[in-house]
Structure formats: C-alpha cells, structure tokens
C-alpha cells in the first residue's frame, strides 16, 4: 500500500524474534502513534553503532578498549569461560555465578554452513591463554553436534598438548527444580555422567 | 493397544472421515486408488509420525489444502485411554497428546506402537541394503527413544563430516573433531543393532517355522562392515580412513553402510529363495518385530496389513494368523473380501473415493 512503510516493515521483520505482526506494530508505533520516539531511537542506535565494538581479546561488545568484565580487576583472567554468543555471556552474567572472564566465539564449527575455525574468534583465545597465563578453561558451548565438535577442536587442535591448562565442559543435566521422573533418558544419562561428590 | 476412533481431515484423498474402530478386526475393501492404503498410512503415523510410504509431509496433505489433521483415540492395556491429535502442514508437524503439546519426538516415540505389513516388504529381501537399514532403524527407533536420539545425532554428525570431506583444504584440521562427535552415536547404533538383530533372529526363526511348516531353516544376520567393540575402536577405524574418505568425499565406514542378511538353510535368500519363501521370510520378520515390540513396550502393537493377505499361499496364511493370535487389533486392506480366520470376525468397510462406510452403518 505505502512503499516506504512496507520497506520499514520488511527490514524490521528480518530482525531476530520479530514476525510479520510485530514488525507492523513497531513500524506503525514509531511512524504514526508515537513519532516523537523515532528520533531518540535513531540517535541512540547510531551512537551505539559508532561507539560499540568487539573487544579484541574476549570478543564481547564494549565501548572501551577492552570488555568491562575483562578490565575488571576483581575478575580472574586466568579462568576463561568459552561461549558461543554474546547472549550466552549475558545469561551467565545475569546468573552471577562466574567470577572469571569470558571468551565469545561468535559461532561454532559447521561445515554445512561453511563455518570453519578461521570464521570463529579462536586466534585471540590461543593468544590470551599464553599472555594471561590461563590455567582453566570452561567450555560452555551447546550439546549439539556442532557445539561438541567445536569443543573437541579447541581441546585437541587449538590448545592441544598444553601443560598446566585444565579444561572442562559444562554439565548437561536436570534443570534446577526439575524432578527425575519426567526427565528423558538422554538428560538422565548426562546428569549421571556429570554427577559430583556430595 | 487398540485404536477405538480415527478421524481424518484433508489427509491425501480423504476430505473428512470419522471411523468408529471398536472391535479387533477391521477390513477395508475397495478398488485400487480409493483410499485404503491412505487410511492405514494415517493409522501408522501415530507411532513415530513417519509414513511407511514417503518421507515428505507435504504429499500427505490433500491437494490445495493448508494442513491435514488426524485424531486418534487409543485404548491402552494399562487401562488408560489417550487422545492424540496430529496436524501436518508443509512447515512441519504439530502433536498433542491428551491436550498437551509434545515438542520433542524423542519423548514420544514408543508410546503407541504399530507394525505395518505391505506388499513392498519383499523388497527388503530383494532390494538394496538401504531398505534393510530403514527397516531396522524404524523397528528399533519406534520403540526405543534412546536409539532414536542416537540415530538423529549420528545423521547430523555424518552430514557435517561428509560436507567437510568435500573441502579437503579445510578438512584436515577439523576432521578429528568431527570424528569424535560421530564415534559416540555410531557405537551406540552398532551395539543396539547387533543386540536387536540377535533377538529378532530368534523370533524370526520361530515365526518362519510356524508359517513354512518347518521345512527350511531361516535366519537374519547383522552384517556391519566392521566390528568395533567400543566408541574408541570406531574412532580408530574412522581415523585410518581419512585419506580414502577425503578422496571419495564421503564417509566410507559406519552404521550408514551396515546391512542385514536373510538366509535360508545358510544361503542368501536374495539369490536362492523362491518368491513364496521370500514372502514367508518378510512375513516372519514382521511377526518377529511384533514379538519384539511386545517385549520392549509391554504392549500389543496394532497390526496394519496393506494388501498383503492375498499374497501368501494358504498354508503360510494359516500360519500367519496362528502366529498373530486373536488379541492383536488388525486393520487390513484388500481388493477382495478377507479370508475366514478362526477367532476373528471382520468388520468390513467399503472404501470409495476417500469415503468409508462400515458394515452395519
């Protein structure tokens, strides 16, 4: 109907988590219902786009030279948790359960999608292991085929044969508060394998 | 287990049908192309949401319709009744059991077992190994969720590894990593298949003796290309094959290359068996599958027999019904009225252009 509106909706629809209806609502909201919100949003987006960049060490987003978590003297640089995406990192931070620093790969190995080691933030990981004297790496990648293969690659190829470097993978088991009865057998097997002393 | 009601909407050539399936024996009678097989196919989808005829969901939806719907009422031996609703659309399948959505198929398979016998079964003896692997995977996965999950993981890992092998310059560095991911489910499949074929073989020998009146000795053997005894052993085999696999651009070893052998008196039935013997063998295999399903799930599967009853000679057919017994629900189809079977009184359904009319309606 209106070419310029259609164009806006089309672009909004491409954003993660937005379907046709949400795209339409947002477009009409910004252009018709609350046009006063448009300008601040545009400015904020542009500002963020110019100031935010990837931390050259950790791959996390930052406004400073390095990611604020890496820069924080209270966080242990010798302990590194490797995650696939920035949202994964944010999930750990929200939980407040980890006192080390992160490393964001921005993907996982997937030959089917043409994603190889050179497409991931791996060189920086190897460099920081040397430079920061990293003693422990926690691999917090998903349990799918690609996540598991990426873990094998980091352990065997990228950082293989290093002495004094401990490596572990996060446990996959029962959700917190979940019971045993309704868990499927793959989850129960992981839970048994990842059990610990009590 | 018994199917007490089956409703179909926009499924293949059936616009809308509601069938009251009380009773243990139903026979769908009609000319070819009227919808008999479609009905059995719909009934069979309840087990693992997979058709015994095709892979693509879109072919199951009536022409020019957005989605197909299936509704099942099931009575279980454990005394409870269940209602299953399945919607099929080109985008995928949506499943509800007793009003609750099921998102992971791995949590569902095995709950409502069926065993389908069809005319093409004979190709399991005559055709290539892919059909035999398909049988084995279907037979085990439909009652064992762990096997189903291992199979899915194996297929995903195999796809990734094969893609990698097509790009040798990148493959060298990553191949070991994908080998490791592939080895665990490969070993799980190998171990399960060896065990299940051993158990199926014992039942097949008994069943074949019943339907062939004990003339020849039948056997089913698992024929993998390699016999690893652990995931590590399989990993070593994969590694030995790197050069060869890179040249071929595909994974040359693993469960996806396994085979099953049908033997009659120790000789391959593919080349030495008569047509009658081959039909007897696949029927015995289905009977063995029925016994395994009962052992694993503790419940009697529904038997879906598509146009196969006329294919056996009189002696084998008698043996077949003797082996099945009267306590399994049978949904069968054919172009001629069903045979007289002691202990079974058939309800006949006339099938015409996707409509079903039961006797007494």
mmCIF file of C-alpha atoms in Angstrom, chain A:
data_model
loop_
_atom_site.group_PDB
_atom_site.id
_atom_site.type_symbol
_atom_site.label_atom_id
_atom_site.label_comp_id
_atom_site.label_asym_id
_atom_site.label_seq_id
_atom_site.Cartn_x
_atom_site.Cartn_y
_atom_site.Cartn_z
ATOM 1 C CA UNK A 1 0.000 0.000 0.000
ATOM 2 C CA UNK A 2 2.668 2.507 1.125
ATOM 3 C CA UNK A 3 6.004 1.643 -0.334
ATOM 4 C CA UNK A 4 8.091 3.380 2.346
ATOM 5 C CA UNK A 5 6.103 1.734 5.185
ATOM 6 C CA UNK A 6 6.373 -1.653 3.503
ATOM 7 C CA UNK A 7 10.115 -1.178 3.290
ATOM 8 C CA UNK A 8 10.366 -0.394 7.029
ATOM 9 C CA UNK A 9 8.260 -3.450 7.910
ATOM 10 C CA UNK A 10 10.300 -5.655 5.626
ATOM 11 C CA UNK A 11 13.539 -4.604 7.349
ATOM 12 C CA UNK A 12 12.070 -4.946 10.852
ATOM 13 C CA UNK A 13 10.809 -8.434 10.033
ATOM 14 C CA UNK A 14 14.361 -9.536 9.334
ATOM 15 C CA UNK A 15 15.372 -8.797 12.940
ATOM 16 C CA UNK A 16 15.599 -11.773 15.307
ATOM 17 C CA UNK A 17 12.421 -12.541 17.216
ATOM 18 C CA UNK A 18 10.152 -10.369 15.090
ATOM 19 C CA UNK A 19 7.391 -11.774 12.928
ATOM 20 C CA UNK A 20 5.126 -10.043 10.483
ATOM 21 C CA UNK A 21 2.704 -8.720 13.123
ATOM 22 C CA UNK A 22 5.357 -7.387 15.498
ATOM 23 C CA UNK A 23 7.112 -5.667 12.586
ATOM 24 C CA UNK A 24 3.857 -3.990 11.599
ATOM 25 C CA UNK A 25 3.142 -2.878 15.175
ATOM 26 C CA UNK A 26 6.607 -1.410 15.681
ATOM 27 C CA UNK A 27 6.584 0.388 12.322
ATOM 28 C CA UNK A 28 3.173 1.961 12.960
ATOM 29 C CA UNK A 29 4.086 2.786 16.546
ATOM 30 C CA UNK A 30 7.204 4.715 15.540
ATOM 31 C CA UNK A 31 5.806 6.363 12.451
ATOM 32 C CA UNK A 32 2.185 7.084 13.368
ATOM 33 C CA UNK A 33 1.315 6.591 17.020
ATOM 34 C CA UNK A 34 4.426 7.885 18.807
ATOM 35 C CA UNK A 35 6.581 9.624 16.183
ATOM 36 C CA UNK A 36 8.378 11.513 18.972
ATOM 37 C CA UNK A 37 10.098 8.268 19.902
ATOM 38 C CA UNK A 38 11.653 7.821 16.484
ATOM 39 C CA UNK A 39 14.360 10.465 16.643
ATOM 40 C CA UNK A 40 15.828 9.417 20.034
ATOM 41 C CA UNK A 41 15.841 5.799 18.900
ATOM 42 C CA UNK A 42 17.672 6.628 15.666
ATOM 43 C CA UNK A 43 20.243 8.711 17.540
ATOM 44 C CA UNK A 44 20.746 6.016 20.175
ATOM 45 C CA UNK A 45 21.236 3.343 17.517
ATOM 46 C CA UNK A 46 23.707 5.468 15.599
ATOM 47 C CA UNK A 47 25.644 6.362 18.758
ATOM 48 C CA UNK A 48 25.825 2.749 19.819
ATOM 49 C CA UNK A 49 26.912 1.686 16.335
ATOM 50 C CA UNK A 50 29.841 4.137 16.402
ATOM 51 C CA UNK A 51 30.962 3.560 19.980
ATOM 52 C CA UNK A 52 30.400 -0.185 20.421
ATOM 53 C CA UNK A 53 32.881 -2.657 19.030
ATOM 54 C CA UNK A 54 34.153 -6.131 19.711
ATOM 55 C CA UNK A 55 36.763 -6.466 22.441
ATOM 56 C CA UNK A 56 39.950 -7.579 20.682
ATOM 57 C CA UNK A 57 40.658 -10.089 23.468
ATOM 58 C CA UNK A 58 37.334 -11.565 24.532
ATOM 59 C CA UNK A 59 35.032 -10.893 21.585
ATOM 60 C CA UNK A 60 32.407 -9.364 23.901
ATOM 61 C CA UNK A 61 30.907 -5.988 22.917
ATOM 62 C CA UNK A 62 32.397 -2.942 24.598
ATOM 63 C CA UNK A 63 32.632 0.836 24.418
ATOM 64 C CA UNK A 64 36.122 0.955 25.876
ATOM 65 C CA UNK A 65 39.269 -0.592 24.579
ATOM 66 C CA UNK A 66 38.555 -3.903 26.302
ATOM 67 C CA UNK A 67 35.384 -5.559 27.546
ATOM 68 C CA UNK A 68 34.467 -4.232 31.049
ATOM 69 C CA UNK A 69 34.464 -7.739 32.512
ATOM 70 C CA UNK A 70 37.992 -8.386 31.258
ATOM 71 C CA UNK A 71 39.070 -4.967 32.533
ATOM 72 C CA UNK A 72 37.600 -5.530 35.992
ATOM 73 C CA UNK A 73 40.484 -6.364 38.388
ATOM 74 C CA UNK A 74 38.076 -8.417 40.517
ATOM 75 C CA UNK A 75 37.564 -10.928 37.695
ATOM 76 C CA UNK A 76 40.080 -13.727 37.300
ATOM 77 C CA UNK A 77 41.760 -13.566 33.901
ATOM 78 C CA UNK A 78 43.354 -16.987 34.320
ATOM 79 C CA UNK A 79 39.893 -18.553 34.357
ATOM 80 C CA UNK A 80 38.088 -18.380 30.988
ATOM 81 C CA UNK A 81 34.564 -19.460 30.100
ATOM 82 C CA UNK A 82 34.139 -20.020 26.350
ATOM 83 C CA UNK A 83 30.662 -19.243 24.994
ATOM 84 C CA UNK A 84 29.143 -19.212 21.531
ATOM 85 C CA UNK A 85 27.362 -15.855 21.520
ATOM 86 C CA UNK A 86 27.076 -12.577 23.433
ATOM 87 C CA UNK A 87 23.547 -13.522 24.683
ATOM 88 C CA UNK A 88 25.109 -16.684 26.200
ATOM 89 C CA UNK A 89 27.592 -14.479 28.050
ATOM 90 C CA UNK A 90 24.801 -12.192 29.254
ATOM 91 C CA UNK A 91 22.877 -15.216 30.549
ATOM 92 C CA UNK A 92 25.863 -16.259 32.712
ATOM 93 C CA UNK A 93 26.331 -12.689 33.925
ATOM 94 C CA UNK A 94 22.680 -12.369 34.901
ATOM 95 C CA UNK A 95 23.011 -15.560 36.907
ATOM 96 C CA UNK A 96 26.070 -14.064 38.646
ATOM 97 C CA UNK A 97 27.634 -17.480 39.062
ATOM 98 C CA UNK A 98 31.006 -16.973 37.433
ATOM 99 C CA UNK A 99 33.954 -14.914 38.668
ATOM 100 C CA UNK A 100 36.331 -15.451 35.752
ATOM 101 C CA UNK A 101 36.364 -13.852 32.303
ATOM 102 C CA UNK A 102 34.653 -14.856 29.063
ATOM 103 C CA UNK A 103 35.593 -15.637 25.526
ATOM 104 C CA UNK A 104 32.932 -15.269 22.827
ATOM 105 C CA UNK A 105 33.468 -17.401 19.703
ATOM 106 C CA UNK A 106 30.668 -15.783 17.652
ATOM 107 C CA UNK A 107 29.573 -19.124 16.251
ATOM 108 C CA UNK A 108 30.528 -22.784 16.197
ATOM 109 C CA UNK A 109 32.113 -25.056 13.611
ATOM 110 C CA UNK A 110 29.623 -26.124 10.950
ATOM 111 C CA UNK A 111 30.894 -27.328 7.578
ATOM 112 C CA UNK A 112 27.298 -27.384 6.286
ATOM 113 C CA UNK A 113 27.092 -23.631 6.858
ATOM 114 C CA UNK A 114 30.648 -23.025 5.678
ATOM 115 C CA UNK A 115 31.776 -22.017 9.151
ATOM 116 C CA UNK A 116 35.371 -23.072 9.778
ATOM 117 C CA UNK A 117 37.923 -22.278 12.536
ATOM 118 C CA UNK A 118 39.033 -19.131 10.697
ATOM 119 C CA UNK A 119 35.487 -17.734 10.983
ATOM 120 C CA UNK A 120 35.477 -18.040 14.771
ATOM 121 C CA UNK A 121 37.219 -15.908 17.379
ATOM 122 C CA UNK A 122 39.815 -18.628 18.049
ATOM 123 C CA UNK A 123 43.191 -16.963 17.387
ATOM 124 C CA UNK A 124 42.517 -14.445 20.169
ATOM 125 C CA UNK A 125 41.733 -17.344 22.532
ATOM 126 C CA UNK A 126 45.049 -19.029 21.814
ATOM 127 C CA UNK A 127 46.901 -15.731 22.293
ATOM 128 C CA UNK A 128 45.303 -14.905 25.635
ATOM 129 C CA UNK A 129 45.991 -18.382 27.001
ATOM 130 C CA UNK A 130 49.709 -17.626 26.576
ATOM 131 C CA UNK A 131 49.624 -13.966 27.570
ATOM 132 C CA UNK A 132 47.325 -14.118 30.593
ATOM 133 C CA UNK A 133 48.642 -17.407 31.927
ATOM 134 C CA UNK A 134 45.227 -19.049 31.671
ATOM 135 C CA UNK A 135 45.040 -22.132 33.927
ATOM 136 C CA UNK A 136 41.452 -23.220 33.411
ATOM 137 C CA UNK A 137 39.016 -23.151 30.500
ATOM 138 C CA UNK A 138 35.347 -23.980 30.853
ATOM 139 C CA UNK A 139 33.731 -24.880 27.543
ATOM 140 C CA UNK A 140 30.144 -23.648 27.776
ATOM 141 C CA UNK A 141 29.000 -24.499 24.260
ATOM 142 C CA UNK A 142 25.728 -26.279 23.458
ATOM 143 C CA UNK A 143 25.356 -30.036 23.398
ATOM 144 C CA UNK A 144 24.544 -30.318 19.687
ATOM 145 C CA UNK A 145 26.833 -31.864 17.048
ATOM 146 C CA UNK A 146 28.398 -28.501 16.167
ATOM 147 C CA UNK A 147 28.937 -27.471 19.783
ATOM 148 C CA UNK A 148 30.556 -30.789 20.682
ATOM 149 C CA UNK A 149 32.838 -30.754 17.617
ATOM 150 C CA UNK A 150 33.926 -27.197 18.413
ATOM 151 C CA UNK A 151 34.835 -28.305 21.949
ATOM 152 C CA UNK A 152 36.929 -31.172 20.525
ATOM 153 C CA UNK A 153 38.645 -28.740 18.166
ATOM 154 C CA UNK A 154 39.562 -26.303 20.944
ATOM 155 C CA UNK A 155 40.774 -29.089 23.212
ATOM 156 C CA UNK A 156 42.764 -31.121 20.663
ATOM 157 C CA UNK A 157 43.806 -28.798 17.862
ATOM 158 C CA UNK A 158 43.819 -25.213 19.110
ATOM 159 C CA UNK A 159 45.108 -25.816 22.637
ATOM 160 C CA UNK A 160 46.192 -29.450 22.440
ATOM 161 C CA UNK A 161 49.146 -30.684 24.487
ATOM 162 C CA UNK A 162 49.447 -27.661 26.808
ATOM 163 C CA UNK A 163 50.641 -28.491 30.275
ATOM 164 C CA UNK A 164 49.086 -26.830 33.301
ATOM 165 C CA UNK A 165 45.893 -25.956 31.430
ATOM 166 C CA UNK A 166 42.778 -27.538 32.857
ATOM 167 C CA UNK A 167 39.793 -27.891 30.565
ATOM 168 C CA UNK A 168 36.221 -28.852 31.402
ATOM 169 C CA UNK A 169 32.835 -28.800 29.751
ATOM 170 C CA UNK A 170 29.679 -27.571 31.475
ATOM 171 C CA UNK A 171 27.381 -30.333 32.716
ATOM 172 C CA UNK A 172 24.167 -31.174 30.906
ATOM 173 C CA UNK A 173 21.595 -32.487 33.286
ATOM 174 C CA UNK A 174 18.384 -31.816 35.103
ATOM 175 C CA UNK A 175 17.007 -28.283 35.118
ATOM 176 C CA UNK A 176 17.116 -26.661 38.535
ATOM 177 C CA UNK A 177 13.958 -27.539 40.433
ATOM 178 C CA UNK A 178 13.186 -30.299 37.943
ATOM 179 C CA UNK A 179 12.349 -33.799 39.061
ATOM 180 C CA UNK A 180 13.809 -37.080 37.891
ATOM 181 C CA UNK A 181 10.521 -38.724 36.906
ATOM 182 C CA UNK A 182 9.771 -36.625 33.875
ATOM 183 C CA UNK A 183 13.312 -36.198 32.525
ATOM 184 C CA UNK A 184 14.096 -38.024 29.280
ATOM 185 C CA UNK A 185 16.793 -40.679 29.312
ATOM 186 C CA UNK A 186 19.396 -38.570 27.441
ATOM 187 C CA UNK A 187 19.102 -35.900 30.143
ATOM 188 C CA UNK A 188 19.280 -38.504 32.898
ATOM 189 C CA UNK A 189 22.376 -40.044 31.342
ATOM 190 C CA UNK A 190 24.084 -36.628 31.192
ATOM 191 C CA UNK A 191 23.040 -35.976 34.768
ATOM 192 C CA UNK A 192 24.601 -39.266 35.940
ATOM 193 C CA UNK A 193 27.765 -38.656 33.932
ATOM 194 C CA UNK A 194 28.087 -35.117 35.293
ATOM 195 C CA UNK A 195 27.381 -36.128 38.924
ATOM 196 C CA UNK A 196 29.689 -34.890 41.635
ATOM 197 C CA UNK A 197 30.711 -35.699 45.178
ATOM 198 C CA UNK A 198 28.194 -34.781 47.835
#
